[in-house]
Coordinates of C-alpha atoms and ligand atoms in Angstrom, one line a residue:
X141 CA 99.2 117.7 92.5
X142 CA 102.9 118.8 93.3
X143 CA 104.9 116.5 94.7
X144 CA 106.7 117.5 97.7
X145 CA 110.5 117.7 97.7
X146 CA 113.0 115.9 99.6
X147 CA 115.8 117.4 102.4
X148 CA 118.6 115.4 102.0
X149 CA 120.5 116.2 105.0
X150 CA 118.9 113.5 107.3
X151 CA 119.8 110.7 105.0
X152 CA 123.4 110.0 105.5
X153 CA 122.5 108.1 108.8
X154 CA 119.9 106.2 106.6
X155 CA 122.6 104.7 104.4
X156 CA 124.1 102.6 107.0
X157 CA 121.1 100.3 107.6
X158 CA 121.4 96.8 106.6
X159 CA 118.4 96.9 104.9
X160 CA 117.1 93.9 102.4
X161 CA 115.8 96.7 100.0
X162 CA 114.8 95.0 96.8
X163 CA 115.7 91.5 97.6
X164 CA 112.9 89.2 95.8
X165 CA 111.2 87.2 98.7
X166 CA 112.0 83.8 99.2
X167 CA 114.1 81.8 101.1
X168 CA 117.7 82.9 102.2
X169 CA 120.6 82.3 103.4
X170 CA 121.7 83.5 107.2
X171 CA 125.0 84.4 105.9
X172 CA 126.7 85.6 102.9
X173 CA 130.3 83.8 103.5
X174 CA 131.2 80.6 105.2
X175 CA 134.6 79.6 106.1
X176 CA 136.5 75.8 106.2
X177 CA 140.0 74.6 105.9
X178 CA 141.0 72.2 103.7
X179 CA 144.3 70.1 103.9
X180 CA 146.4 68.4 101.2
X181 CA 144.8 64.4 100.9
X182 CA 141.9 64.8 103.4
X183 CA 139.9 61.4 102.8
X184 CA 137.1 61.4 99.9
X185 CA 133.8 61.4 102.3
X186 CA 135.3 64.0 104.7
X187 CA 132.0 66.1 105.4
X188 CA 133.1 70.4 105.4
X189 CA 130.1 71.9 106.8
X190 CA 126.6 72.9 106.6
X191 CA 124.9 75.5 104.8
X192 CA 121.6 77.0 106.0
X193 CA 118.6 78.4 104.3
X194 CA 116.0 80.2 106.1
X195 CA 112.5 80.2 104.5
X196 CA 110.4 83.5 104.0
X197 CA 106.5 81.6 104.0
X198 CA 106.1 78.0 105.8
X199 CA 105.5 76.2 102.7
X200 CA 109.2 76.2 101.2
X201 CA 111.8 73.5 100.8
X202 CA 115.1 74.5 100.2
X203 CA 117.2 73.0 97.7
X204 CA 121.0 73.8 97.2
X205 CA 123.1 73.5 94.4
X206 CA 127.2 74.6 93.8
X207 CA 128.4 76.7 91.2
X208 CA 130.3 74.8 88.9
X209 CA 133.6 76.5 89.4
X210 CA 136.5 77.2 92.0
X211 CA 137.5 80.8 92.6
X212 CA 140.7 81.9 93.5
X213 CA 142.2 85.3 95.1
X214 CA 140.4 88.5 93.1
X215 CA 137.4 86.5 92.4
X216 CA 139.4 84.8 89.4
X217 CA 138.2 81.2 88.3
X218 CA 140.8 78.8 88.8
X219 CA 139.2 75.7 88.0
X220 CA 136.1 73.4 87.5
X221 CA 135.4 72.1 91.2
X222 CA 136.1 68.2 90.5
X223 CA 136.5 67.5 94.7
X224 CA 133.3 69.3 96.6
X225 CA 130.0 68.2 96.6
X226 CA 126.6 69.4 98.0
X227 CA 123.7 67.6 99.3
X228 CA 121.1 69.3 97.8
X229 CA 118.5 68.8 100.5
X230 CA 120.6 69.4 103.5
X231 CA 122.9 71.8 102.7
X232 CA 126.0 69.7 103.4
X233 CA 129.5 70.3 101.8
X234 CA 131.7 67.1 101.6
X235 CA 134.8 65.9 99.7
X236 CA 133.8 63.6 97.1
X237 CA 137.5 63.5 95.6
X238 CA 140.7 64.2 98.0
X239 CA 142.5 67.0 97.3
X240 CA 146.1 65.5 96.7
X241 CA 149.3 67.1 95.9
X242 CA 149.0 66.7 91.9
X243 CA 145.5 68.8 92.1
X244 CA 147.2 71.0 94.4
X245 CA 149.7 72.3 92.2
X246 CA 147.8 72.2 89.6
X247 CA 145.3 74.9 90.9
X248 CA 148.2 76.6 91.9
X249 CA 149.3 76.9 88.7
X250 CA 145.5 78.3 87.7
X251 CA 146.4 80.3 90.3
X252 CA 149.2 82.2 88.6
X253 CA 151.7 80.2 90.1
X254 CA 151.4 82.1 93.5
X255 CA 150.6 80.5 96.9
X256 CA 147.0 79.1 97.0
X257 CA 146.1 80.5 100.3
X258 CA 141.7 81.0 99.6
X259 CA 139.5 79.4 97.2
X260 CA 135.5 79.7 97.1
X261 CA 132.7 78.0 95.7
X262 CA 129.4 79.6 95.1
X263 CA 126.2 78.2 97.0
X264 CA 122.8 78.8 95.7
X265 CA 119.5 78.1 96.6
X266 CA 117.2 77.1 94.2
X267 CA 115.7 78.5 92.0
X268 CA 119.0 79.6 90.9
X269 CA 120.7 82.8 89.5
X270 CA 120.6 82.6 85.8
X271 CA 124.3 83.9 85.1
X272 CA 127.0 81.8 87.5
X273 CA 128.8 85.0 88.1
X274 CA 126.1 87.0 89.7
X275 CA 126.6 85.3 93.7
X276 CA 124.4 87.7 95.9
X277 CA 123.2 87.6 99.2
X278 CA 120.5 86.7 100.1
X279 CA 120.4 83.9 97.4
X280 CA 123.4 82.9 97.2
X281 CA 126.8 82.5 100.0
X282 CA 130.4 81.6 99.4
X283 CA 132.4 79.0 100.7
X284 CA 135.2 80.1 101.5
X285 CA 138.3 77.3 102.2
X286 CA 142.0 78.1 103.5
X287 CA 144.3 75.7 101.8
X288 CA 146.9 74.3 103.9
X289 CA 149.7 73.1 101.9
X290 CA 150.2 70.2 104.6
X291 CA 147.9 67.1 105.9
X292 CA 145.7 67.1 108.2
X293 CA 147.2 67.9 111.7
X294 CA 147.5 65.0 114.4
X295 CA 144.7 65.1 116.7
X296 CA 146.4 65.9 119.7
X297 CA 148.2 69.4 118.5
X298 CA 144.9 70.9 117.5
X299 CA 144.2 73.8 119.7
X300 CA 140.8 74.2 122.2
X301 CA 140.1 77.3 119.6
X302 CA 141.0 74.9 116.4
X303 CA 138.4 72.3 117.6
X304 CA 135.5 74.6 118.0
X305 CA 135.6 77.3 115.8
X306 CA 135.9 78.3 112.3
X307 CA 138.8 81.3 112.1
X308 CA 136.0 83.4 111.2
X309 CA 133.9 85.1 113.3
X310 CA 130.4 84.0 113.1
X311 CA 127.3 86.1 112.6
X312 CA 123.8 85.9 110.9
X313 CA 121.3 87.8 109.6
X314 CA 117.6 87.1 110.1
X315 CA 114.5 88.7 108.7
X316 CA 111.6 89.5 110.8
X317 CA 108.1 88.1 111.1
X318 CA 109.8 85.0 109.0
X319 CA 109.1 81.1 109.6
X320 CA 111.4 79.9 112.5
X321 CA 114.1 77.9 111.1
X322 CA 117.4 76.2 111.7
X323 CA 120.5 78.9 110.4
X324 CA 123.7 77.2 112.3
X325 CA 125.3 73.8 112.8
X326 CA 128.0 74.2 115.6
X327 CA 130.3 71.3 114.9
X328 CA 132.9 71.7 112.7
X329 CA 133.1 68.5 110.8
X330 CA 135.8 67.5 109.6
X331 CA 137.1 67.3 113.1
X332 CA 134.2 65.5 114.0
X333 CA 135.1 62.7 111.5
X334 CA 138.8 63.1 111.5
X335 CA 139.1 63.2 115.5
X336 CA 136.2 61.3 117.0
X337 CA 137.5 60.5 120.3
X338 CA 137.6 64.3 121.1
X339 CA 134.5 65.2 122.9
X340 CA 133.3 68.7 121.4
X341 CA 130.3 70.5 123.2
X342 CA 128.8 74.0 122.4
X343 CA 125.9 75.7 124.3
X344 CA 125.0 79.3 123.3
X345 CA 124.8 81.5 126.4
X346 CA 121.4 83.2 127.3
X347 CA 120.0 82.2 124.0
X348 CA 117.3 79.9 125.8
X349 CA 116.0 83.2 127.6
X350 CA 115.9 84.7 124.1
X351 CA 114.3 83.3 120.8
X352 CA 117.0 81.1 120.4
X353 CA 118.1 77.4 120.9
X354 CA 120.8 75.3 120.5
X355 CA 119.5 71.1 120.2
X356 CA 121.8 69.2 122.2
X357 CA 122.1 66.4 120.2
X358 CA 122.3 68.1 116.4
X359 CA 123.9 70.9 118.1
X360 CA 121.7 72.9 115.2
X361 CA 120.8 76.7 116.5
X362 CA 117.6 77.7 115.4
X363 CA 115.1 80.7 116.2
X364 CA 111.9 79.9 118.5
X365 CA 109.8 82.1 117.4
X366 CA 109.4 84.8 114.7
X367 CA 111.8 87.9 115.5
X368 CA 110.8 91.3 115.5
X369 CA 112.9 94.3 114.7
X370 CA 111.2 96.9 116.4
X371 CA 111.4 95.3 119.6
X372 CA 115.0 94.3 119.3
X373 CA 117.7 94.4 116.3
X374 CA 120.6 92.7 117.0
X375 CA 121.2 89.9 119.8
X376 CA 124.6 89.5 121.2
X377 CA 125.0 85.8 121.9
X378 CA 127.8 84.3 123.2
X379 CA 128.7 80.5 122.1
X380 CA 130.8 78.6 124.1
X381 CA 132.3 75.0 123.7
X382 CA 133.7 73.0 126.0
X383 CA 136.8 70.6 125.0
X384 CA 137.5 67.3 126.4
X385 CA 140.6 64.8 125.2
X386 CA 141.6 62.2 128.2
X387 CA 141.8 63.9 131.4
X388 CA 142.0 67.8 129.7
X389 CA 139.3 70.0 129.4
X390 CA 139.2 73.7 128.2
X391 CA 136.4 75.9 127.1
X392 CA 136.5 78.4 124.6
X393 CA 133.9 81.5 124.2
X394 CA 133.3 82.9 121.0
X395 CA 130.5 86.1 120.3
X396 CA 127.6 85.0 118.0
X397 CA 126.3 87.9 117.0
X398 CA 122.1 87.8 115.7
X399 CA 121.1 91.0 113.4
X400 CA 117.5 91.2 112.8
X401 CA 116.3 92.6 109.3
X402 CA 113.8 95.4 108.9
X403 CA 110.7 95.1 106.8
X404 CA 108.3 97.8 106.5
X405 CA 105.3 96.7 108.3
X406 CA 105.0 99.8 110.7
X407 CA 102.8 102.7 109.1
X408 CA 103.3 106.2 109.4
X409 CA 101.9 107.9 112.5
X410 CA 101.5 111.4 113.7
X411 CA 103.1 111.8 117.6
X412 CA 100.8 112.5 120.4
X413 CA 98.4 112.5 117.8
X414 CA 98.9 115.9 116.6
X415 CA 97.8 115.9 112.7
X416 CA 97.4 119.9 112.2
X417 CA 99.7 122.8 112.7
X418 CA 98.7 126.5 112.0
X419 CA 100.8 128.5 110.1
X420 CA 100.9 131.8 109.9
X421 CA 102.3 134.0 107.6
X422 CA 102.9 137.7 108.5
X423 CA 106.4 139.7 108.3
X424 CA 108.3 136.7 107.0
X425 CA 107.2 136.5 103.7
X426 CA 110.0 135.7 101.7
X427 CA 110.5 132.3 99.2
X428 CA 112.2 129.6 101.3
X429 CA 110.0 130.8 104.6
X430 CA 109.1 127.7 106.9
X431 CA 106.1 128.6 108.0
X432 CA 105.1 125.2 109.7
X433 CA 106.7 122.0 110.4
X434 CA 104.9 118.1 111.0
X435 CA 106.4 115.5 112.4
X436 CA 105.4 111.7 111.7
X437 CA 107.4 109.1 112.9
X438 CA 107.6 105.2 111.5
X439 CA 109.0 103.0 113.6
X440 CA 110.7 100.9 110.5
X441 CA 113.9 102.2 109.4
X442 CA 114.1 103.7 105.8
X443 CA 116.5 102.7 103.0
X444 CA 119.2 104.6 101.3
X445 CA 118.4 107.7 99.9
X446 CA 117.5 106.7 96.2
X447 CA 114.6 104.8 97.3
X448 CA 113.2 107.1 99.8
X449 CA 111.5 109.5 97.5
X450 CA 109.8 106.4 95.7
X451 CA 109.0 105.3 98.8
X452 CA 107.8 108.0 101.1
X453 CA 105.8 110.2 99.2
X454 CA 103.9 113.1 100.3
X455 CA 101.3 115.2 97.8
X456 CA 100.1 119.3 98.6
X457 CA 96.3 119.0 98.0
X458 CA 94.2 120.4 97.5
X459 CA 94.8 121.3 93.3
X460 CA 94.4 125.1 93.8
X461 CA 96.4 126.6 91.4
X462 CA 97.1 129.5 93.9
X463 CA 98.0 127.3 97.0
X464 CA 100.0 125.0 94.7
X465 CA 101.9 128.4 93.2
X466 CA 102.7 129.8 97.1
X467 CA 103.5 126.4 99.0
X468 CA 105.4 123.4 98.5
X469 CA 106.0 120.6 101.0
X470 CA 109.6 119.9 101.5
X471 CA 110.0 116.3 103.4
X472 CA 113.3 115.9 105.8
X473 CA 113.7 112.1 107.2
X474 CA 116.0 111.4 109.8
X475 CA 116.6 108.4 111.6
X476 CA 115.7 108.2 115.5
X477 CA 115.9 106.1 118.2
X478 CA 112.5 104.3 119.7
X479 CA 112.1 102.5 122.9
X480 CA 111.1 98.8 122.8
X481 CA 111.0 96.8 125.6
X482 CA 113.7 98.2 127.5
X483 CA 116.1 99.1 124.9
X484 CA 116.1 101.8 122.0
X485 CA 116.1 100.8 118.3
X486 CA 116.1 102.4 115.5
X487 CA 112.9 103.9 114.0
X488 CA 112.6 107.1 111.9
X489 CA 110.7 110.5 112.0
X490 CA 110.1 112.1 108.8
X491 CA 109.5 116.4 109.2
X492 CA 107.1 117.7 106.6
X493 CA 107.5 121.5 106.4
X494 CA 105.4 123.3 104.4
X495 CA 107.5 126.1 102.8
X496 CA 106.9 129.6 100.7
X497 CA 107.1 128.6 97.2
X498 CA 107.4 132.5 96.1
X499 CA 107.9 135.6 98.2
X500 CA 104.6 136.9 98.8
X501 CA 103.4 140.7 98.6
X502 CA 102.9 142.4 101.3
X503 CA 98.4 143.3 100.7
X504 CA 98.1 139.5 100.3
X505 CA 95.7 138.3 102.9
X506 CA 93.8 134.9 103.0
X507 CA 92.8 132.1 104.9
X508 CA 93.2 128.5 103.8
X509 CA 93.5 124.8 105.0
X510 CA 96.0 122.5 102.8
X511 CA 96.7 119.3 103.7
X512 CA 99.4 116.4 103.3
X513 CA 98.8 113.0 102.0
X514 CA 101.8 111.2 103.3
X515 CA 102.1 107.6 101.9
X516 CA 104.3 104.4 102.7
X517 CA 103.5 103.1 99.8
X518 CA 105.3 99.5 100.7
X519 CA 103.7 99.3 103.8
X520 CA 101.2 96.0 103.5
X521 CA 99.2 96.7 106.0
X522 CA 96.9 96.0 108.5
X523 CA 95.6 99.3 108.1
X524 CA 96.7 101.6 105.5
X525 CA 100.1 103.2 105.1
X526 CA 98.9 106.7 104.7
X527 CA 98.1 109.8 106.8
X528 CA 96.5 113.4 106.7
X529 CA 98.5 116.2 107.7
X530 CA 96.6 119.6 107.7
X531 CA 98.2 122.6 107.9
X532 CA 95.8 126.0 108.6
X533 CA 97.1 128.8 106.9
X534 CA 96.7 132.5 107.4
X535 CA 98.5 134.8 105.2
X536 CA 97.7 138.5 107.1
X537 CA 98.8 141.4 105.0
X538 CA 101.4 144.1 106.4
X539 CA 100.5 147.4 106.3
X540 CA 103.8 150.0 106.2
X541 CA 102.8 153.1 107.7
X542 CA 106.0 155.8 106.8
X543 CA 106.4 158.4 110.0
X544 CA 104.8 161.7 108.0
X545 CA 106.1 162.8 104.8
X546 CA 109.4 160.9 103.7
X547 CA 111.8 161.7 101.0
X548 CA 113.9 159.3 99.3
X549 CA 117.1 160.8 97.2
X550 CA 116.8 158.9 93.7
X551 CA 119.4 158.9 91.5
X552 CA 118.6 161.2 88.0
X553 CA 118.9 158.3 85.7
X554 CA 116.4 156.3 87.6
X555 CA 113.5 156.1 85.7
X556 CA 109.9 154.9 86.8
X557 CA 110.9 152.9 89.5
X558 CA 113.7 153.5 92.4
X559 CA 115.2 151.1 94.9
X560 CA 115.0 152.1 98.0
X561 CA 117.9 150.5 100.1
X562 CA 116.1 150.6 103.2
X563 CA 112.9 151.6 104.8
X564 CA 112.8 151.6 108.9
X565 CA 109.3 150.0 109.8
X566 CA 107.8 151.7 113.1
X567 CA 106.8 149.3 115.9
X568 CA 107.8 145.8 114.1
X569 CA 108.5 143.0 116.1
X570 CA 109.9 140.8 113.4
X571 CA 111.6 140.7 110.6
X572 CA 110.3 141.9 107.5
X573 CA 110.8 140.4 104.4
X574 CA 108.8 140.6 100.9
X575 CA 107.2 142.2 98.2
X576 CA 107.0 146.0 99.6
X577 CA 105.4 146.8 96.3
X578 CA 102.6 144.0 94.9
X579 CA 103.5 143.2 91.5
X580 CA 106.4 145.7 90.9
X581 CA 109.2 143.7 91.4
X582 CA 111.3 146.5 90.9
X583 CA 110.5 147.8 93.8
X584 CA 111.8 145.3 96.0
X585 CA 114.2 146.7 98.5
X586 CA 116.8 143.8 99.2
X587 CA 117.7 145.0 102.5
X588 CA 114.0 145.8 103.3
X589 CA 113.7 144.8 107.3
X590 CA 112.9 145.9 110.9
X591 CA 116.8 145.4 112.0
X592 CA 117.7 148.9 114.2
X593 CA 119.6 150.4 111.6
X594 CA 121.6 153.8 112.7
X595 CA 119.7 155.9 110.3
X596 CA 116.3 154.8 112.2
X597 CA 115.4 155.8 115.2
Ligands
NAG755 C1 118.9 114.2 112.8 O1 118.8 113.7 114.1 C2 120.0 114.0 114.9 C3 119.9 113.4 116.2 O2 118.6 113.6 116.8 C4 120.2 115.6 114.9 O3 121.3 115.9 115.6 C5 120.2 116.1 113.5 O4 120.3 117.5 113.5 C6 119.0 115.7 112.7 N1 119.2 116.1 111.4 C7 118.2 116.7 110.7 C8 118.5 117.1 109.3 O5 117.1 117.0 111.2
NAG756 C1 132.1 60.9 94.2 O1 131.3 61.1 93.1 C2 131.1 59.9 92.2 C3 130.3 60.3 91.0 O2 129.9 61.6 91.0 C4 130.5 58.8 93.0 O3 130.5 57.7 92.2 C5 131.4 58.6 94.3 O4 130.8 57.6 95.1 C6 131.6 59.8 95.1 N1 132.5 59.6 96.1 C7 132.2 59.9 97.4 C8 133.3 59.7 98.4 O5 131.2 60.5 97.7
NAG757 C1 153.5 72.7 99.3 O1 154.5 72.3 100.2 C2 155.6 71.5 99.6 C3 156.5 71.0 100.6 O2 155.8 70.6 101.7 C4 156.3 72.4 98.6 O3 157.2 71.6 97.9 C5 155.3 73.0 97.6 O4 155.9 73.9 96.7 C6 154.2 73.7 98.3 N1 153.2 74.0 97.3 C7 152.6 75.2 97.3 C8 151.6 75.4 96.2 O5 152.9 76.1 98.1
NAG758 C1 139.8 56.4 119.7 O1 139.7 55.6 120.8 C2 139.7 54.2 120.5 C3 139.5 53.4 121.8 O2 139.7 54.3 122.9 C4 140.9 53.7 119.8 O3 140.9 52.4 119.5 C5 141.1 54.6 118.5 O4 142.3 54.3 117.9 C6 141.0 56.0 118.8 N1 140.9 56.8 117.5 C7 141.7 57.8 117.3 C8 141.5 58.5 115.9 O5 142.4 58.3 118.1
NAG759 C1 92.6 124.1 112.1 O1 91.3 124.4 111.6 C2 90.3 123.5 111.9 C3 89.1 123.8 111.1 O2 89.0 125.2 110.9 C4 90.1 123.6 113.4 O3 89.1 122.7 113.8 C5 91.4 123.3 114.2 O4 91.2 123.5 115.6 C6 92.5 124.1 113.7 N1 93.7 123.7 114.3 C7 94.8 124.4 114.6 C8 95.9 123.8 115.2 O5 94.8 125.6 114.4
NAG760 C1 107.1 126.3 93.1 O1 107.7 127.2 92.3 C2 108.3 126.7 91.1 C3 109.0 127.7 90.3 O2 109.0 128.9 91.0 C4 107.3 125.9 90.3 O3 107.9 125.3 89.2 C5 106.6 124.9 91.2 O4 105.6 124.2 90.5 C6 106.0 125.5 92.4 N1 105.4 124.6 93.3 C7 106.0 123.6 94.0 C8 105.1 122.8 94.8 O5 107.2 123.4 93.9
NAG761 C1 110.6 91.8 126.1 O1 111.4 91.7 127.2 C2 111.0 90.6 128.1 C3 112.0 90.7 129.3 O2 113.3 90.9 128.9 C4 111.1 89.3 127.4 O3 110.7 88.3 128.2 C5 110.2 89.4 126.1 O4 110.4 88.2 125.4 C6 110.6 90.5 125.3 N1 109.7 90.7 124.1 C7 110.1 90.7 122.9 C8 109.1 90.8 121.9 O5 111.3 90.6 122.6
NAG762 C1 99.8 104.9 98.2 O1 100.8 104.4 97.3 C2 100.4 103.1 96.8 C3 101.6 102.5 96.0 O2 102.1 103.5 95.2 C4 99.2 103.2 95.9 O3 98.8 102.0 95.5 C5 98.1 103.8 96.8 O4 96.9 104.0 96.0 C6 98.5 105.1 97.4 N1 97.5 105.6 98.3 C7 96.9 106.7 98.3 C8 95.8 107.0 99.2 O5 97.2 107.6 97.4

């Protein structure tokens, strides 16, 4: 059985999709970077900030753990990480040393000697990565913290923006048809701690109207319900927090952008139902000839090219050795956009067109069904990931009828066979192009067509 070849125009679109791919299973995290600041003899017990996991099946606990070394700029190690500490179970970062000025300048030193403006700590969720340099999402997040070469600020000087928000923008990354689970905490804590008679509040906008919610008391954001990509990919929240010191009171809004991840649990299917395309093959005869084209459309976005072929197969049957000479099955994805519940996402169609593997002489003449097997071979079901497309072929021959007797002007050192450089067909409606000659490839006149040439009539 041939397997069918693969366009490869379509796919550039394909690339962009933030796709999981080959991610084992398991539990994640919703972000691949977090972001604190630390300051020059913060008290030991300051608490940083949260880290969240999300689980993949019901049944699993997260556990955290920190990699055992700081990082500097250019993902350099600078040190062993003697201050920061993780509860494992929980996910919170907290200074079990303070940071003073001796350590300070001593990981600047690490550091080259230049300003320490980043450092990062690896997160990773059990069980963990074997080699400590290998830190990828969705297993493992960085923390990243900006050192400020100064203390801590005085209460009162710290901005609306610096009480609410980290200087990063937030956003997360969810899988569908997962476990609902807790992936934020709003407060930032050392604030918290450091400035407790500042009233801090956060609500997220709209999320209660969407699967989200925001606990008024933890201030932990969580998902309702199971999301699901095809009916809506990304969710553009809006958190704000609301600021109250004394008598003053600002608000701050910030966006809190939700992408949903695709998993393949859509199988293929044929639009409007329409499984079978005739194909007929007549004048155009030539190898490269589209002689029919199916469409089948999944609503799941695809992955980057590589994987598509593995993926996404399609197999010419049946195993006749002519039909498997004449025909191949060339397979063009491209992505599309679907409606779902009042707004598009995206989905892909896949065109199979079934395509003249050799040109074909011109007395061939037959009738023949082929079919397709199509197979999303990830898809889990229900149902089965596969799908029958027929294709009913006639191949009529072309009889060339020359107006009365006809001479050609050969060349004297042309042998047994001449080429002809063209031959004006009477009454043709279509391009002509083949074999004029069955077997004799010799024969073949390149130019050989039904164009109104000047010589022609
Ligand atoms: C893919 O789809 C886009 C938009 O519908 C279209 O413009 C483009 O020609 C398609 N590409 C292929 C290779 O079919
Ligand atoms: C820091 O860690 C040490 C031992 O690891 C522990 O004895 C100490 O209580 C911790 N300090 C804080 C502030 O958590
Ligand atoms: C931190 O600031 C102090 C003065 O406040 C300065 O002497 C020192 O060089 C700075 N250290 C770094 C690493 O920038
Ligand atoms: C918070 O307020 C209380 C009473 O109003 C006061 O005693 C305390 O010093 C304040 N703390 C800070 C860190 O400002
Ligand atoms: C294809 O052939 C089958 C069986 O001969 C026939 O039932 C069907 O109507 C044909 N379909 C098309 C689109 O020609
Ligand atoms: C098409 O033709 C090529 C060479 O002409 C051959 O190798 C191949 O097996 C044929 N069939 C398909 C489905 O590609
Ligand atoms: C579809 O949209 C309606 C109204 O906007 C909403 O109530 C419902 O939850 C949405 N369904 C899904 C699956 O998102
Ligand atoms: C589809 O692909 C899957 C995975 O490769 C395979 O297990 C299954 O047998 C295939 N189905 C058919 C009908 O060929």
């Amino acid at each position: 059985m041939a397997k069918a070849t693969s366009g490869a125009a379509g796919l550039r679109l394909l690339l962009l999709l933030p796709l999981l791919g080959e991610a084992p299973l398991g539990l994640y995290f919703s972000r691949d970077a977090y972001w604190e600041k630390l300051y020059v003899d913060q008290p030991a017990g300051t608490p940083l900030l949260y880290v969240h996991a999300l689980r993949d099946a019901p049944e699993e606990v997260p556990s955290f753990r920190l990699g055992p070394h700081l990082y500097g700029a250019y993902r350099t190690r600078l040190h062993e990480n003697n201050w920061i500490r993780i509860q494992e179970d929980t996910g919170l970062l907290y200074l079990n040393q303070s940071l003073d000025r001796g350590s300070w300048e001593k990981l600047s030193i690490h550091n080259g000697g230049f300003p320490l403006l980043t450092v990062y700590l690896q997160v990773f969720l059990l069980p963990m990565s074997l080699r400590e340099g290998e830190c990828q999402w969705p297993g493992c997040a960085r923390v990243y913290f900006s050192f400020i070469n100064a203390s801590f600020p005085a209460c009162s000087s710290l901005k609306a923006r610096e009480l609410c928000f980290p200087e990063t923008g937030l956003s997360f990354r969810i899988r569908e048809n997962r476990p609902p689970g807790t992936f934020h905490q709003f407060r930032l804590l050392p604030v918290q701690f450091l400035c407790p008679n500042i009233s801090v509040t956060y609500r997220l906008l709209e999320g209660e109207a969407l699967p989200f919610r925001c606990a008024p008391d933890s201030l932990e954001v969580s998902t309702r319900r199971a999301l699901d990509r095809e009916q809506r990919e990304k969710y553009e929240l809006v958190a704000r927090c609301t600021v109250r010191a004394g008598a003053r009171e600002e608000a701050v809004m910030v966006p809190f952008p939700v992408t949903v991840y695709d998993e393949d649990d859509s199988p293929p299917t044929c639009p409007g139902g329409v499984d079978t395309a005739s194909a007929e093959v007549e004048f155009k005869r030539k190898e490269g000839t589209v002689v029919a084209t199916l469409r089948v459309f999944d609503a799941d976005v695809v992955p980057a090219s590589g994987e598509l072929v593995r993926r996404y197969t399609s197999t010419l049957l049946p195993g006749d050795a002519w039909a498997q000479q004449t025909f191949r099955v060339e397979h063009w994805p491209n992505e599309t956009l679907a409606q779902a519940n009042g707004s598009f996402v995206r989905a892909t169609v896949h065109d199979y067109r079934l395509v003249l593997n050799r040109s074909l002489p011109i007395s061939e003449s037959r009738a023949l069904q082929l079919a397709v097997l199509v197979n999303d071979s990830d898809f889990q079901g229900p149902g089965p990931g596969v799908l029958l497309l027929h294709f009913n072929v006639s191949v009529l021959p072309v009889s060339l009828r020359l107006p009365g007797a006809y001479a050609f002007s050969v060349s004297r050192r042309a042998r047994r066979f001449a080429q002809i450089g063209r031959v004006c067909v009477e009454n043709c409606l279509a391009d002509l192009a083949g074999d004029a000659v069955p077997g004799r490839d010799e024969a073949r006149p390149p130019g050989l067509g039904c164009q109104k040439h000047p010589g022609c009539r």
